[in-house]
Amino acid sequence: MAIDIMKALNSRYILLSKSIEDIEKKIKILPEGRIKIKERNGNTYYYLADTKSADKYLGPNDVVLIEQLIQKDYLKKVLKDTKTELSAIAKMLKLYPDSVAEDVYDNLSEGRKKYATPINICDDSFAQKWMNTPYKRKPFKKGMPKFYTLKGECVRSKSEAMIADRLFARGIPYRYECPLKVGNKIIHPDFTILRMSDRKILYHEHCGKMDDADYKENMVERANDYSEAGIVLGDRLFYTFESDMTPLDIRTLDRITETHFR
């Protein structure tokens, strides 16, 4: 978190520094003086001021000079605010700590994490960091069909793509086939979900081959693995089903999402 903010501050500092150089160059080549504007009887009149002589009226033939001086005035105001912001960022870069509150929990030992409850500082930042944490996905076997989600992820079926897109559209943070240790096994739940209301980790399995006897047997075994790991159906574990005759019911998915995933 702190690294991301520091990176943004440094990028902004570089951008502002370059902007100051560019603006000062532009101001330097613009004409001397400034524009005074007077309103009379609903008409606008422009005058050249701050020269050695008295204010000079600028008429229709002086449009280019008017544009240049007004632009110069605008650039001077931008330059002032840019320098103010640059100065503030320079101070922030000196004062900003190497770690922030969100990092404290991450730096705890596993023994302490087991009993510590992380504070809720910023849900969006927490969710983004959780989703961006790298993990090793289950590999695709050669020749297996691939389907792509709106996020550009590669999944194993049209139904899984629909589920991923549905979660994404509703702003539900998830990971696809993120490894999970249950007992002595490593399994890959279809969707690992971060419920933001309490920051609880949930698991959603889509059983898409209910006509296949071997597949059903594997799903029963996996359900038992979840149970032994303390991941209970209806609490942290949820299922959707599909067969050749009965496709995925999106309404069921939506009800689970709205009732349990928010």
Short mmCIF file of C-alpha atoms in Angstrom, two decimals:
data_model
loop_
_atom_site.label_atom_id
_atom_site.label_comp_id
_atom_site.label_asym_id
_atom_site.label_seq_id
_atom_site.Cartn_x
_atom_site.Cartn_y
_atom_site.Cartn_z
CA MET A 1 0.00 0.00 0.00
CA ALA A 2 2.68 2.49 1.03
CA ILE A 3 4.71 1.58 -2.04
CA ASP A 4 1.76 2.29 -4.35
CA ILE A 5 1.15 5.70 -2.78
CA MET A 6 4.83 6.61 -2.89
CA LYS A 7 4.96 5.56 -6.54
CA ALA A 8 1.97 7.78 -7.32
CA LEU A 9 3.51 10.72 -5.45
CA ASN A 10 6.82 10.34 -7.26
CA SER A 11 5.07 10.12 -10.62
CA ARG A 12 3.08 13.25 -9.85
CA TYR A 13 6.23 15.06 -8.70
CA ILE A 14 8.00 14.26 -11.97
CA LEU A 15 4.96 15.33 -14.00
CA LEU A 16 4.63 18.65 -12.16
CA SER A 17 8.36 19.39 -12.45
CA LYS A 18 8.21 18.91 -16.19
CA SER A 19 5.05 21.00 -16.41
CA ILE A 20 6.74 23.88 -14.60
CA GLU A 21 9.62 23.83 -17.08
CA ASP A 22 7.24 23.78 -20.04
CA ILE A 23 5.03 26.57 -18.68
CA GLU A 24 7.99 28.84 -17.88
CA LYS A 25 9.30 28.40 -21.43
CA LYS A 26 5.91 29.33 -22.89
CA ILE A 27 5.54 32.39 -20.66
CA LYS A 28 9.02 33.59 -21.59
CA ILE A 29 8.20 33.92 -25.30
CA LEU A 30 4.88 35.72 -24.79
CA PRO A 31 4.60 39.55 -25.08
CA GLU A 32 5.14 41.94 -22.18
CA GLY A 33 2.19 43.46 -20.34
CA ARG A 34 -1.18 42.16 -19.28
CA ILE A 35 -4.81 42.51 -20.26
CA LYS A 36 -7.34 44.71 -18.51
CA ILE A 37 -10.97 44.05 -19.29
CA LYS A 38 -13.73 46.61 -18.88
CA GLU A 39 -17.46 46.10 -19.35
CA ARG A 40 -19.64 48.98 -20.56
CA ASN A 41 -23.23 48.83 -21.79
CA GLY A 42 -23.04 45.08 -22.25
CA ASN A 43 -19.85 45.29 -24.32
CA THR A 44 -16.39 43.99 -23.44
CA TYR A 45 -13.30 46.16 -24.04
CA TYR A 46 -9.67 45.01 -23.83
CA TYR A 47 -6.72 47.18 -22.79
CA LEU A 48 -2.97 46.59 -22.71
CA ALA A 49 -1.66 47.44 -19.22
CA ASP A 50 1.56 47.30 -17.21
CA THR A 51 3.68 48.89 -19.90
CA LYS A 52 5.65 52.13 -19.73
CA SER A 53 2.80 54.07 -21.27
CA ALA A 54 -0.83 54.43 -20.25
CA ASP A 55 -3.33 51.65 -20.82
CA LYS A 56 -3.83 51.11 -24.53
CA TYR A 57 -7.12 50.09 -26.09
CA LEU A 58 -6.91 46.89 -28.15
CA GLY A 59 -9.35 46.61 -31.01
CA PRO A 60 -10.37 43.94 -33.56
CA ASN A 61 -6.95 44.14 -35.21
CA ASP A 62 -5.24 43.14 -31.94
CA VAL A 63 -6.91 39.74 -31.48
CA VAL A 64 -3.62 37.81 -31.58
CA LEU A 65 -2.09 40.05 -28.87
CA ILE A 66 -5.24 39.72 -26.74
CA GLU A 67 -5.10 35.92 -27.03
CA GLN A 68 -1.39 35.84 -26.14
CA LEU A 69 -1.74 38.03 -23.06
CA ILE A 70 -4.81 36.24 -21.75
CA GLN A 71 -3.02 32.92 -22.28
CA LYS A 72 0.00 34.30 -20.41
CA ASP A 73 -2.18 35.33 -17.47
CA TYR A 74 -3.74 31.88 -17.44
CA LEU A 75 -0.33 30.17 -17.56
CA LYS A 76 0.94 32.29 -14.66
CA LYS A 77 -1.98 31.16 -12.49
CA VAL A 78 -1.41 27.53 -13.48
CA LEU A 79 2.30 27.93 -12.73
CA LYS A 80 1.59 29.30 -9.26
CA ASP A 81 -0.74 26.41 -8.34
CA THR A 82 1.63 23.85 -9.86
CA LYS A 83 4.53 25.13 -7.77
CA THR A 84 2.35 25.08 -4.65
CA GLU A 85 1.36 21.46 -5.29
CA LEU A 86 4.95 20.47 -6.08
CA SER A 87 6.13 21.97 -2.80
CA ALA A 88 3.42 20.08 -0.90
CA ILE A 89 4.34 16.77 -2.56
CA ALA A 90 8.02 17.33 -1.80
CA LYS A 91 7.12 17.70 1.89
CA MET A 92 4.89 14.61 1.75
CA LEU A 93 7.67 12.52 0.19
CA LYS A 94 9.96 13.46 3.08
CA LEU A 95 7.34 12.79 5.78
CA TYR A 96 5.50 9.77 4.34
CA PRO A 97 6.32 6.59 6.32
CA ASP A 98 7.76 3.44 4.78
CA SER A 99 4.81 1.41 6.06
CA VAL A 100 1.18 2.32 6.74
CA ALA A 101 -1.53 0.93 9.00
CA GLU A 102 -2.73 -1.62 6.44
CA ASP A 103 0.77 -3.14 6.32
CA VAL A 104 0.91 -3.92 10.04
CA TYR A 105 -1.35 -6.97 9.79
CA ASP A 106 0.51 -8.30 6.74
CA ASN A 107 3.80 -8.10 8.64
CA LEU A 108 2.54 -10.07 11.66
CA SER A 109 3.75 -13.63 12.16
CA GLU A 110 1.29 -16.37 11.24
CA GLY A 111 0.82 -17.14 14.93
CA ARG A 112 -0.29 -13.57 15.61
CA LYS A 113 -2.43 -13.31 12.47
CA LYS A 114 -4.45 -16.27 13.72
CA TYR A 115 -5.85 -14.20 16.58
CA ALA A 116 -5.57 -10.62 15.27
CA THR A 117 -8.49 -8.98 13.44
CA PRO A 118 -7.36 -6.54 10.72
CA ILE A 119 -8.84 -3.06 10.92
CA ASN A 120 -11.12 -1.72 8.21
CA ILE A 121 -9.39 1.30 6.75
CA CYS A 122 -10.35 1.31 3.10
CA ASP A 123 -12.46 -1.42 1.52
CA ASP A 124 -11.53 -0.53 -2.06
CA SER A 125 -7.81 -0.59 -1.32
CA PHE A 126 -8.11 -3.81 0.67
CA ALA A 127 -10.07 -5.54 -2.11
CA GLN A 128 -7.67 -4.35 -4.82
CA LYS A 129 -4.66 -5.54 -2.87
CA TRP A 130 -6.33 -8.91 -2.24
CA MET A 131 -7.18 -9.40 -5.91
CA ASN A 132 -3.72 -8.31 -7.06
CA THR A 133 -1.87 -10.72 -4.76
CA PRO A 134 -0.27 -13.26 -7.11
CA TYR A 135 -1.05 -16.97 -6.83
CA LYS A 136 -0.30 -20.09 -8.84
CA ARG A 137 -3.32 -21.11 -10.89
CA LYS A 138 -4.25 -24.63 -11.84
CA PRO A 139 -2.68 -25.28 -15.26
CA PHE A 140 -4.74 -26.06 -18.34
CA LYS A 141 -4.05 -29.42 -19.95
CA LYS A 142 -3.02 -29.36 -23.58
CA GLY A 143 -6.01 -29.28 -25.91
CA MET A 144 -8.50 -28.21 -23.23
CA PRO A 145 -11.03 -25.59 -24.38
CA LYS A 146 -10.53 -22.08 -23.00
CA PHE A 147 -13.11 -19.36 -22.41
CA TYR A 148 -12.35 -15.73 -21.66
CA THR A 149 -14.07 -13.42 -19.18
CA LEU A 150 -14.65 -9.67 -19.40
CA LYS A 151 -11.52 -9.25 -17.24
CA GLY A 152 -9.54 -11.24 -19.79
CA GLU A 153 -9.15 -14.28 -17.56
CA CYS A 154 -9.07 -17.77 -19.02
CA VAL A 155 -11.62 -20.19 -17.51
CA ARG A 156 -12.71 -23.74 -18.32
CA SER A 157 -16.35 -23.38 -19.38
CA LYS A 158 -18.95 -20.95 -20.67
CA SER A 159 -20.78 -21.19 -17.37
CA GLU A 160 -17.67 -20.29 -15.38
CA ALA A 161 -17.18 -17.31 -17.70
CA MET A 162 -20.78 -16.26 -17.00
CA ILE A 163 -20.24 -16.58 -13.25
CA ALA A 164 -16.98 -14.60 -13.39
CA ASP A 165 -18.59 -11.84 -15.47
CA ARG A 166 -21.58 -11.73 -13.10
CA LEU A 167 -19.33 -11.31 -10.07
CA PHE A 168 -17.21 -8.72 -11.86
CA ALA A 169 -20.28 -6.70 -12.92
CA ARG A 170 -21.49 -6.62 -9.31
CA GLY A 171 -18.12 -5.58 -7.92
CA ILE A 172 -17.58 -8.84 -6.00
CA PRO A 173 -13.82 -9.44 -5.51
CA TYR A 174 -12.83 -12.97 -6.52
CA ARG A 175 -9.94 -15.21 -7.54
CA TYR A 176 -10.34 -17.99 -10.07
CA GLU A 177 -8.91 -21.41 -9.14
CA CYS A 178 -6.76 -20.07 -6.32
CA PRO A 179 -5.05 -22.98 -4.49
CA LEU A 180 -6.41 -23.90 -1.06
CA LYS A 181 -4.93 -26.39 1.39
CA VAL A 182 -7.50 -28.70 2.98
CA GLY A 183 -5.90 -31.30 5.23
CA ASN A 184 -2.98 -32.73 3.28
CA LYS A 185 -4.48 -31.81 -0.10
CA ILE A 186 -4.23 -28.78 -2.35
CA ILE A 187 -7.49 -28.10 -4.17
CA HIS A 188 -8.49 -25.29 -6.51
CA PRO A 189 -11.97 -23.92 -5.75
CA ASP A 190 -13.62 -22.51 -8.86
CA PHE A 191 -14.08 -19.11 -7.20
CA THR A 192 -12.55 -17.79 -3.99
CA ILE A 193 -14.62 -14.77 -2.97
CA LEU A 194 -13.86 -11.89 -0.63
CA ARG A 195 -17.05 -10.74 1.07
CA MET A 196 -16.39 -7.07 1.79
CA SER A 197 -19.05 -6.61 4.48
CA ASP A 198 -16.96 -8.66 6.93
CA ARG A 199 -13.87 -9.47 4.81
CA LYS A 200 -14.67 -13.16 5.08
CA ILE A 201 -13.29 -15.60 2.49
CA LEU A 202 -15.96 -17.73 0.77
CA TYR A 203 -15.80 -20.49 -1.82
CA HIS A 204 -18.09 -21.08 -4.78
CA GLU A 205 -17.99 -24.34 -6.70
CA HIS A 206 -19.83 -24.71 -9.99
CA CYS A 207 -20.68 -28.36 -10.62
CA GLY A 208 -21.05 -28.32 -14.38
CA LYS A 209 -21.00 -32.03 -15.25
CA MET A 210 -23.74 -33.56 -13.15
CA ASP A 211 -24.38 -36.21 -15.83
CA ASP A 212 -20.87 -37.62 -15.35
CA ALA A 213 -20.72 -40.30 -12.62
CA ASP A 214 -16.96 -39.94 -12.02
CA TYR A 215 -17.30 -36.16 -11.83
CA LYS A 216 -20.08 -36.46 -9.22
CA GLU A 217 -17.94 -38.81 -7.17
CA ASN A 218 -15.07 -36.31 -7.22
CA MET A 219 -17.40 -33.51 -6.12
CA VAL A 220 -18.65 -35.60 -3.18
CA GLU A 221 -15.05 -36.21 -2.13
CA ARG A 222 -14.29 -32.51 -2.45
CA ALA A 223 -17.36 -31.60 -0.37
CA ASN A 224 -16.06 -33.90 2.38
CA ASP A 225 -12.63 -32.26 2.15
CA TYR A 226 -14.21 -28.86 2.65
CA SER A 227 -16.20 -30.10 5.62
CA GLU A 228 -13.14 -31.60 7.31
CA ALA A 229 -11.37 -28.26 6.87
CA GLY A 230 -14.22 -26.49 8.66
CA ILE A 231 -15.57 -24.89 5.48
CA VAL A 232 -19.28 -25.48 5.84
CA LEU A 233 -21.98 -25.41 3.16
CA GLY A 234 -24.14 -22.31 3.49
CA ASP A 235 -21.58 -20.55 5.68
CA ARG A 236 -18.43 -20.26 3.59
CA LEU A 237 -19.18 -22.76 0.83
CA PHE A 238 -21.74 -22.40 -1.97
CA TYR A 239 -22.63 -24.45 -5.03
CA THR A 240 -24.31 -24.02 -8.39
CA PHE A 241 -25.18 -26.99 -10.60
CA GLU A 242 -25.57 -27.82 -14.24
CA SER A 243 -26.32 -30.87 -16.41
CA ASP A 244 -26.84 -31.51 -20.11
CA MET A 245 -30.58 -31.00 -19.71
CA THR A 246 -30.47 -28.27 -17.06
CA PRO A 247 -28.10 -25.34 -17.73
CA LEU A 248 -26.79 -22.95 -15.11
CA ASP A 249 -29.65 -20.93 -13.62
CA ILE A 250 -28.39 -17.35 -13.50
CA ARG A 251 -31.25 -16.40 -11.18
CA THR A 252 -29.94 -18.85 -8.59
CA LEU A 253 -26.46 -17.40 -8.93
CA ASP A 254 -27.82 -13.87 -8.49
CA ARG A 255 -29.72 -14.87 -5.36
CA ILE A 256 -26.61 -16.44 -3.84
CA THR A 257 -24.55 -13.38 -4.77
CA GLU A 258 -26.97 -10.84 -3.30
CA THR A 259 -27.71 -12.90 -0.17
CA HIS A 260 -24.26 -14.22 0.72
CA PHE A 261 -21.46 -12.56 -1.27
CA ARG A 262 -22.00 -8.90 -0.32
#
